[in-house]
Amino acid sequence: MQLELSRVDQSRSPEDRLRPDRLRSDCPVLLSQRLVLRAPHEEDIDALAHLANNAAVATMVSRMPHPYTAKDAADFVRRTKAGEIGKCVYAITKVGNGAFLGCCALEPQVNDEDTLEIGYWLGEPHWNQGYATEAAHALIDMAFRTRDIARIDARCRVTNIASRRVIQKCGFQFQGTGMVGNLAMGGMVPVEWYRLDRKTWMSLKSWGEMR
């Protein structure tokens, strides 16, 4: 779950980031049975700050600070709208009432135009209800249908059983292990690396069979 929420990687050059006008045109609103994935906006700030300010969430997402404040949330929304974060970032919301549940994103890989990385997180009250899998399915389908990519990568902490299950239900295959920085933990943590290639995705004719 390599989704950044408040701090952009300053080592990346502007050329490596998605331009603001391209960011949203390449990231249409996505609908699934229970969810709407759309751009984060100011009305999400309170819910975002409330759900993200949770160590159980932050320690599983590599670049989420903890504590997470309303100022962090407002800055995240502002920079997402400006395209400064350099990712296709979505708010995960419910179809019926528009409730904010969490975020997901697609991140381009530096020096690898054929690969994207998916990241996601949900607020703890919304765990274990299938929302993460549903959001990931929608995001993956959009990526392969609208972009000329060969594969999507996903990473999760080795201790994150729920995230691993989402990744596996989406058809990703285990590739290896490694270490990544974790902002909330203040150091490096072990992660597992998974990959879904276009051929495998095309063979999954119905996401419903993977639930």
mmCIF file of N, CA and C in Angstrom, residues 62-142:
data_model
loop_
_atom_site.group_PDB
_atom_site.id
_atom_site.type_symbol
_atom_site.label_atom_id
_atom_site.label_comp_id
_atom_site.label_asym_id
_atom_site.label_seq_id
_atom_site.Cartn_x
_atom_site.Cartn_y
_atom_site.Cartn_z
ATOM 1 N N SER A 62 2.882 3.381 3.497
ATOM 2 C CA SER A 62 4.282 3.770 3.617
ATOM 3 C C SER A 62 4.500 5.241 3.891
ATOM 4 N N ARG A 63 3.667 6.126 3.291
ATOM 5 C CA ARG A 63 3.979 7.549 3.396
ATOM 6 C C ARG A 63 2.873 8.364 4.035
ATOM 7 N N MET A 64 2.138 7.791 4.971
ATOM 8 C CA MET A 64 1.127 8.513 5.727
ATOM 9 C C MET A 64 1.711 8.921 7.081
ATOM 10 N N PRO A 65 1.696 10.203 7.409
ATOM 11 C CA PRO A 65 2.214 10.618 8.709
ATOM 12 C C PRO A 65 1.251 10.241 9.823
ATOM 13 N N HIS A 66 1.780 10.166 11.019
ATOM 14 C CA HIS A 66 0.937 9.967 12.198
ATOM 15 C C HIS A 66 1.548 10.752 13.357
ATOM 16 N N PRO A 67 0.763 11.607 14.026
ATOM 17 C CA PRO A 67 -0.666 11.870 13.826
ATOM 18 C C PRO A 67 -0.951 12.526 12.469
ATOM 19 N N TYR A 68 -2.214 12.414 12.038
ATOM 20 C CA TYR A 68 -2.669 12.993 10.779
ATOM 21 C C TYR A 68 -3.715 14.043 11.102
ATOM 22 N N THR A 69 -3.436 15.294 10.747
ATOM 23 C CA THR A 69 -4.271 16.407 11.162
ATOM 24 C C THR A 69 -5.168 16.914 10.032
ATOM 25 N N ALA A 70 -6.088 17.803 10.396
ATOM 26 C CA ALA A 70 -6.941 18.434 9.388
ATOM 27 C C ALA A 70 -6.099 19.246 8.414
ATOM 28 N N LYS A 71 -5.000 19.812 8.901
ATOM 29 C CA LYS A 71 -4.105 20.556 8.019
ATOM 30 C C LYS A 71 -3.464 19.614 6.993
ATOM 31 N N ASP A 72 -3.071 18.423 7.437
ATOM 32 C CA ASP A 72 -2.529 17.425 6.503
ATOM 33 C C ASP A 72 -3.566 17.070 5.445
ATOM 34 N N ALA A 73 -4.808 16.883 5.882
ATOM 35 C CA ALA A 73 -5.878 16.509 4.955
ATOM 36 C C ALA A 73 -6.143 17.608 3.939
ATOM 37 N N ALA A 74 -6.191 18.856 4.407
ATOM 38 C CA ALA A 74 -6.435 19.979 3.506
ATOM 39 C C ALA A 74 -5.296 20.118 2.502
ATOM 40 N N ASP A 75 -4.069 19.918 2.958
ATOM 41 C CA ASP A 75 -2.917 20.017 2.063
ATOM 42 C C ASP A 75 -2.931 18.896 1.035
ATOM 43 N N PHE A 76 -3.335 17.705 1.455
ATOM 44 C CA PHE A 76 -3.451 16.575 0.543
ATOM 45 C C PHE A 76 -4.461 16.866 -0.559
ATOM 46 N N VAL A 77 -5.635 17.370 -0.195
ATOM 47 C CA VAL A 77 -6.663 17.675 -1.192
ATOM 48 C C VAL A 77 -6.169 18.764 -2.143
ATOM 49 N N ARG A 78 -5.543 19.794 -1.598
ATOM 50 C CA ARG A 78 -5.054 20.893 -2.439
ATOM 51 C C ARG A 78 -4.022 20.391 -3.442
ATOM 52 N N ARG A 79 -3.062 19.610 -2.989
ATOM 53 C CA ARG A 79 -1.993 19.152 -3.878
ATOM 54 C C ARG A 79 -2.471 18.092 -4.857
ATOM 55 N N THR A 80 -3.479 17.325 -4.459
ATOM 56 C CA THR A 80 -4.080 16.374 -5.400
ATOM 57 C C THR A 80 -4.740 17.116 -6.552
ATOM 58 N N LYS A 81 -5.499 18.163 -6.230
ATOM 59 C CA LYS A 81 -6.179 18.952 -7.258
ATOM 60 C C LYS A 81 -5.175 19.650 -8.174
ATOM 61 N N ALA A 82 -4.031 20.048 -7.615
ATOM 62 C CA ALA A 82 -3.008 20.738 -8.396
ATOM 63 C C ALA A 82 -2.116 19.785 -9.175
ATOM 64 N N GLY A 83 -2.246 18.482 -8.940
ATOM 65 C CA GLY A 83 -1.410 17.507 -9.614
ATOM 66 C C GLY A 83 -0.009 17.405 -9.054
ATOM 67 N N GLU A 84 0.201 17.937 -7.850
ATOM 68 C CA GLU A 84 1.550 17.975 -7.294
ATOM 69 C C GLU A 84 2.005 16.632 -6.740
ATOM 70 N N ILE A 85 1.066 15.782 -6.376
ATOM 71 C CA ILE A 85 1.448 14.510 -5.786
ATOM 72 C C ILE A 85 1.978 13.559 -6.853
ATOM 73 N N GLY A 86 1.534 13.743 -8.087
ATOM 74 C CA GLY A 86 2.072 12.951 -9.184
ATOM 75 C C GLY A 86 1.440 11.592 -9.322
ATOM 76 N N LYS A 87 0.205 11.461 -8.867
ATOM 77 C CA LYS A 87 -0.495 10.190 -8.956
ATOM 78 C C LYS A 87 -1.941 10.426 -9.362
ATOM 79 N N CYS A 88 -2.578 9.361 -9.839
ATOM 80 C CA CYS A 88 -4.005 9.367 -10.107
ATOM 81 C C CYS A 88 -4.688 8.940 -8.809
ATOM 82 N N VAL A 89 -5.135 9.908 -8.035
ATOM 83 C CA VAL A 89 -5.651 9.658 -6.693
ATOM 84 C C VAL A 89 -7.171 9.753 -6.679
ATOM 85 N N TYR A 90 -7.800 8.787 -6.036
ATOM 86 C CA TYR A 90 -9.251 8.758 -5.909
ATOM 87 C C TYR A 90 -9.674 8.753 -4.444
ATOM 88 N N ALA A 91 -10.785 9.438 -4.159
ATOM 89 C CA ALA A 91 -11.513 9.225 -2.914
ATOM 90 C C ALA A 91 -12.457 8.053 -3.133
ATOM 91 N N ILE A 92 -12.506 7.130 -2.185
ATOM 92 C CA ILE A 92 -13.430 6.015 -2.232
ATOM 93 C C ILE A 92 -14.673 6.419 -1.449
ATOM 94 N N THR A 93 -15.825 6.482 -2.117
ATOM 95 C CA THR A 93 -17.060 6.919 -1.469
ATOM 96 C C THR A 93 -18.188 5.935 -1.746
ATOM 97 N N LYS A 94 -19.217 5.971 -0.906
ATOM 98 C CA LYS A 94 -20.359 5.073 -1.060
ATOM 99 C C LYS A 94 -21.346 5.639 -2.060
ATOM 100 N N VAL A 95 -21.953 4.756 -2.832
ATOM 101 C CA VAL A 95 -22.922 5.171 -3.843
ATOM 102 C C VAL A 95 -24.117 5.871 -3.217
ATOM 103 N N GLY A 96 -24.683 5.305 -2.169
ATOM 104 C CA GLY A 96 -25.934 5.798 -1.642
ATOM 105 C C GLY A 96 -25.886 7.174 -1.005
ATOM 106 N N ASN A 97 -24.881 7.392 -0.151
ATOM 107 C CA ASN A 97 -24.832 8.637 0.620
ATOM 108 C C ASN A 97 -23.575 9.459 0.410
ATOM 109 N N GLY A 98 -22.661 8.996 -0.415
ATOM 110 C CA GLY A 98 -21.444 9.748 -0.677
ATOM 111 C C GLY A 98 -20.441 9.733 0.446
ATOM 112 N N ALA A 99 -20.628 8.877 1.441
ATOM 113 C CA ALA A 99 -19.723 8.841 2.586
ATOM 114 C C ALA A 99 -18.301 8.521 2.149
ATOM 115 N N PHE A 100 -17.336 9.246 2.707
ATOM 116 C CA PHE A 100 -15.923 9.040 2.415
ATOM 117 C C PHE A 100 -15.423 7.840 3.206
ATOM 118 N N LEU A 101 -14.808 6.872 2.500
ATOM 119 C CA LEU A 101 -14.329 5.649 3.136
ATOM 120 C C LEU A 101 -12.816 5.547 3.204
ATOM 121 N N GLY A 102 -12.119 6.168 2.243
ATOM 122 C CA GLY A 102 -10.668 6.053 2.168
ATOM 123 C C GLY A 102 -10.179 6.545 0.826
ATOM 124 N N CYS A 103 -9.010 6.103 0.413
ATOM 125 C CA CYS A 103 -8.416 6.544 -0.854
ATOM 126 C C CYS A 103 -7.763 5.378 -1.573
ATOM 127 N N CYS A 104 -7.621 5.524 -2.884
ATOM 128 C CA CYS A 104 -6.843 4.591 -3.681
ATOM 129 C C CYS A 104 -6.142 5.390 -4.774
ATOM 130 N N ALA A 105 -5.138 4.795 -5.394
ATOM 131 C CA ALA A 105 -4.357 5.546 -6.375
ATOM 132 C C ALA A 105 -3.600 4.627 -7.308
ATOM 133 N N LEU A 106 -3.284 5.172 -8.466
ATOM 134 C CA LEU A 106 -2.356 4.551 -9.404
ATOM 135 C C LEU A 106 -1.141 5.460 -9.515
ATOM 136 N N GLU A 107 0.032 4.882 -9.404
ATOM 137 C CA GLU A 107 1.277 5.639 -9.427
ATOM 138 C C GLU A 107 2.163 5.183 -10.574
ATOM 139 N N PRO A 108 2.553 6.099 -11.452
ATOM 140 C CA PRO A 108 3.482 5.717 -12.514
ATOM 141 C C PRO A 108 4.858 5.394 -11.941
ATOM 142 N N GLN A 109 5.533 4.443 -12.546
ATOM 143 C CA GLN A 109 6.864 4.066 -12.089
ATOM 144 C C GLN A 109 7.935 4.836 -12.852
ATOM 145 N N VAL A 110 8.894 5.349 -12.137
ATOM 146 C CA VAL A 110 9.983 6.096 -12.752
ATOM 147 C C VAL A 110 10.781 5.174 -13.674
ATOM 148 N N ASN A 111 10.996 5.638 -14.909
ATOM 149 C CA ASN A 111 11.783 4.898 -15.901
ATOM 150 C C ASN A 111 11.137 3.575 -16.321
ATOM 151 N N ASP A 112 9.812 3.444 -16.130
ATOM 152 C CA ASP A 112 9.115 2.236 -16.560
ATOM 153 C C ASP A 112 7.687 2.615 -16.946
ATOM 154 N N GLU A 113 7.505 2.986 -18.206
ATOM 155 C CA GLU A 113 6.203 3.435 -18.674
ATOM 156 C C GLU A 113 5.198 2.300 -18.787
ATOM 157 N N ASP A 114 5.650 1.047 -18.724
ATOM 158 C CA ASP A 114 4.765 -0.097 -18.879
ATOM 159 C C ASP A 114 4.144 -0.559 -17.571
ATOM 160 N N THR A 115 4.538 0.064 -16.442
ATOM 161 C CA THR A 115 4.114 -0.410 -15.136
ATOM 162 C C THR A 115 3.506 0.711 -14.296
ATOM 163 N N LEU A 116 2.385 0.415 -13.663
ATOM 164 C CA LEU A 116 1.796 1.278 -12.652
ATOM 165 C C LEU A 116 1.821 0.539 -11.321
ATOM 166 N N GLU A 117 1.727 1.283 -10.227
ATOM 167 C CA GLU A 117 1.579 0.661 -8.911
ATOM 168 C C GLU A 117 0.280 1.129 -8.292
ATOM 169 N N ILE A 118 -0.449 0.197 -7.704
ATOM 170 C CA ILE A 118 -1.711 0.512 -7.059
ATOM 171 C C ILE A 118 -1.513 0.638 -5.552
ATOM 172 N N GLY A 119 -2.204 1.591 -4.963
ATOM 173 C CA GLY A 119 -2.204 1.748 -3.518
ATOM 174 C C GLY A 119 -3.615 2.029 -3.044
ATOM 175 N N TYR A 120 -3.908 1.708 -1.799
ATOM 176 C CA TYR A 120 -5.249 1.926 -1.276
ATOM 177 C C TYR A 120 -5.212 1.882 0.248
ATOM 178 N N TRP A 121 -6.193 2.541 0.853
ATOM 179 C CA TRP A 121 -6.411 2.401 2.291
ATOM 180 C C TRP A 121 -7.868 2.725 2.592
ATOM 181 N N LEU A 122 -8.383 2.121 3.648
ATOM 182 C CA LEU A 122 -9.740 2.381 4.119
ATOM 183 C C LEU A 122 -9.701 2.717 5.594
ATOM 184 N N GLY A 123 -10.624 3.585 6.023
ATOM 185 C CA GLY A 123 -10.766 3.847 7.441
ATOM 186 C C GLY A 123 -11.193 2.587 8.176
ATOM 187 N N GLU A 124 -10.749 2.431 9.401
ATOM 188 C CA GLU A 124 -10.991 1.186 10.145
ATOM 189 C C GLU A 124 -12.469 0.800 10.255
ATOM 190 N N PRO A 125 -13.411 1.750 10.398
ATOM 191 C CA PRO A 125 -14.822 1.337 10.474
ATOM 192 C C PRO A 125 -15.321 0.631 9.214
ATOM 193 N N HIS A 126 -14.581 0.737 8.130
ATOM 194 C CA HIS A 126 -15.025 0.179 6.855
ATOM 195 C C HIS A 126 -14.238 -1.062 6.438
ATOM 196 N N TRP A 127 -13.461 -1.613 7.347
ATOM 197 C CA TRP A 127 -12.705 -2.826 7.058
ATOM 198 C C TRP A 127 -13.636 -4.046 7.004
ATOM 199 N N ASN A 128 -13.157 -5.075 6.305
ATOM 200 C CA ASN A 128 -13.809 -6.391 6.285
ATOM 201 C C ASN A 128 -15.231 -6.352 5.704
ATOM 202 N N GLN A 129 -15.448 -5.458 4.765
ATOM 203 C CA GLN A 129 -16.744 -5.389 4.092
ATOM 204 C C GLN A 129 -16.607 -5.494 2.570
ATOM 205 N N GLY A 130 -15.389 -5.789 2.089
ATOM 206 C CA GLY A 130 -15.163 -5.973 0.662
ATOM 207 C C GLY A 130 -14.964 -4.693 -0.122
ATOM 208 N N TYR A 131 -14.916 -3.547 0.549
ATOM 209 C CA TYR A 131 -14.786 -2.277 -0.165
ATOM 210 C C TYR A 131 -13.428 -2.137 -0.844
ATOM 211 N N ALA A 132 -12.358 -2.562 -0.192
ATOM 212 C CA ALA A 132 -11.025 -2.423 -0.777
ATOM 213 C C ALA A 132 -10.899 -3.238 -2.057
ATOM 214 N N THR A 133 -11.414 -4.461 -2.033
ATOM 215 C CA THR A 133 -11.374 -5.303 -3.228
ATOM 216 C C THR A 133 -12.202 -4.690 -4.348
ATOM 217 N N GLU A 134 -13.373 -4.187 -4.014
ATOM 218 C CA GLU A 134 -14.252 -3.586 -5.019
ATOM 219 C C GLU A 134 -13.593 -2.356 -5.649
ATOM 220 N N ALA A 135 -12.979 -1.522 -4.826
ATOM 221 C CA ALA A 135 -12.299 -0.338 -5.349
ATOM 222 C C ALA A 135 -11.101 -0.728 -6.202
ATOM 223 N N ALA A 136 -10.338 -1.716 -5.748
ATOM 224 C CA ALA A 136 -9.176 -2.168 -6.515
ATOM 225 C C ALA A 136 -9.590 -2.735 -7.863
ATOM 226 N N HIS A 137 -10.658 -3.515 -7.902
ATOM 227 C CA HIS A 137 -11.149 -4.052 -9.178
ATOM 228 C C HIS A 137 -11.457 -2.925 -10.156
ATOM 229 N N ALA A 138 -12.174 -1.906 -9.689
ATOM 230 C CA ALA A 138 -12.553 -0.796 -10.564
ATOM 231 C C ALA A 138 -11.327 -0.058 -11.081
ATOM 232 N N LEU A 139 -10.358 0.154 -10.204
ATOM 233 C CA LEU A 139 -9.159 0.892 -10.581
ATOM 234 C C LEU A 139 -8.305 0.089 -11.562
ATOM 235 N N ILE A 140 -8.167 -1.201 -11.306
ATOM 236 C CA ILE A 140 -7.381 -2.063 -12.183
ATOM 237 C C ILE A 140 -8.019 -2.160 -13.568
ATOM 238 N N ASP A 141 -9.338 -2.364 -13.597
ATOM 239 C CA ASP A 141 -10.037 -2.443 -14.886
ATOM 240 C C ASP A 141 -9.839 -1.172 -15.693
ATOM 241 N N MET A 142 -9.990 -0.015 -15.044
ATOM 242 C CA MET A 142 -9.795 1.264 -15.734
ATOM 243 C C MET A 142 -8.380 1.374 -16.291
#
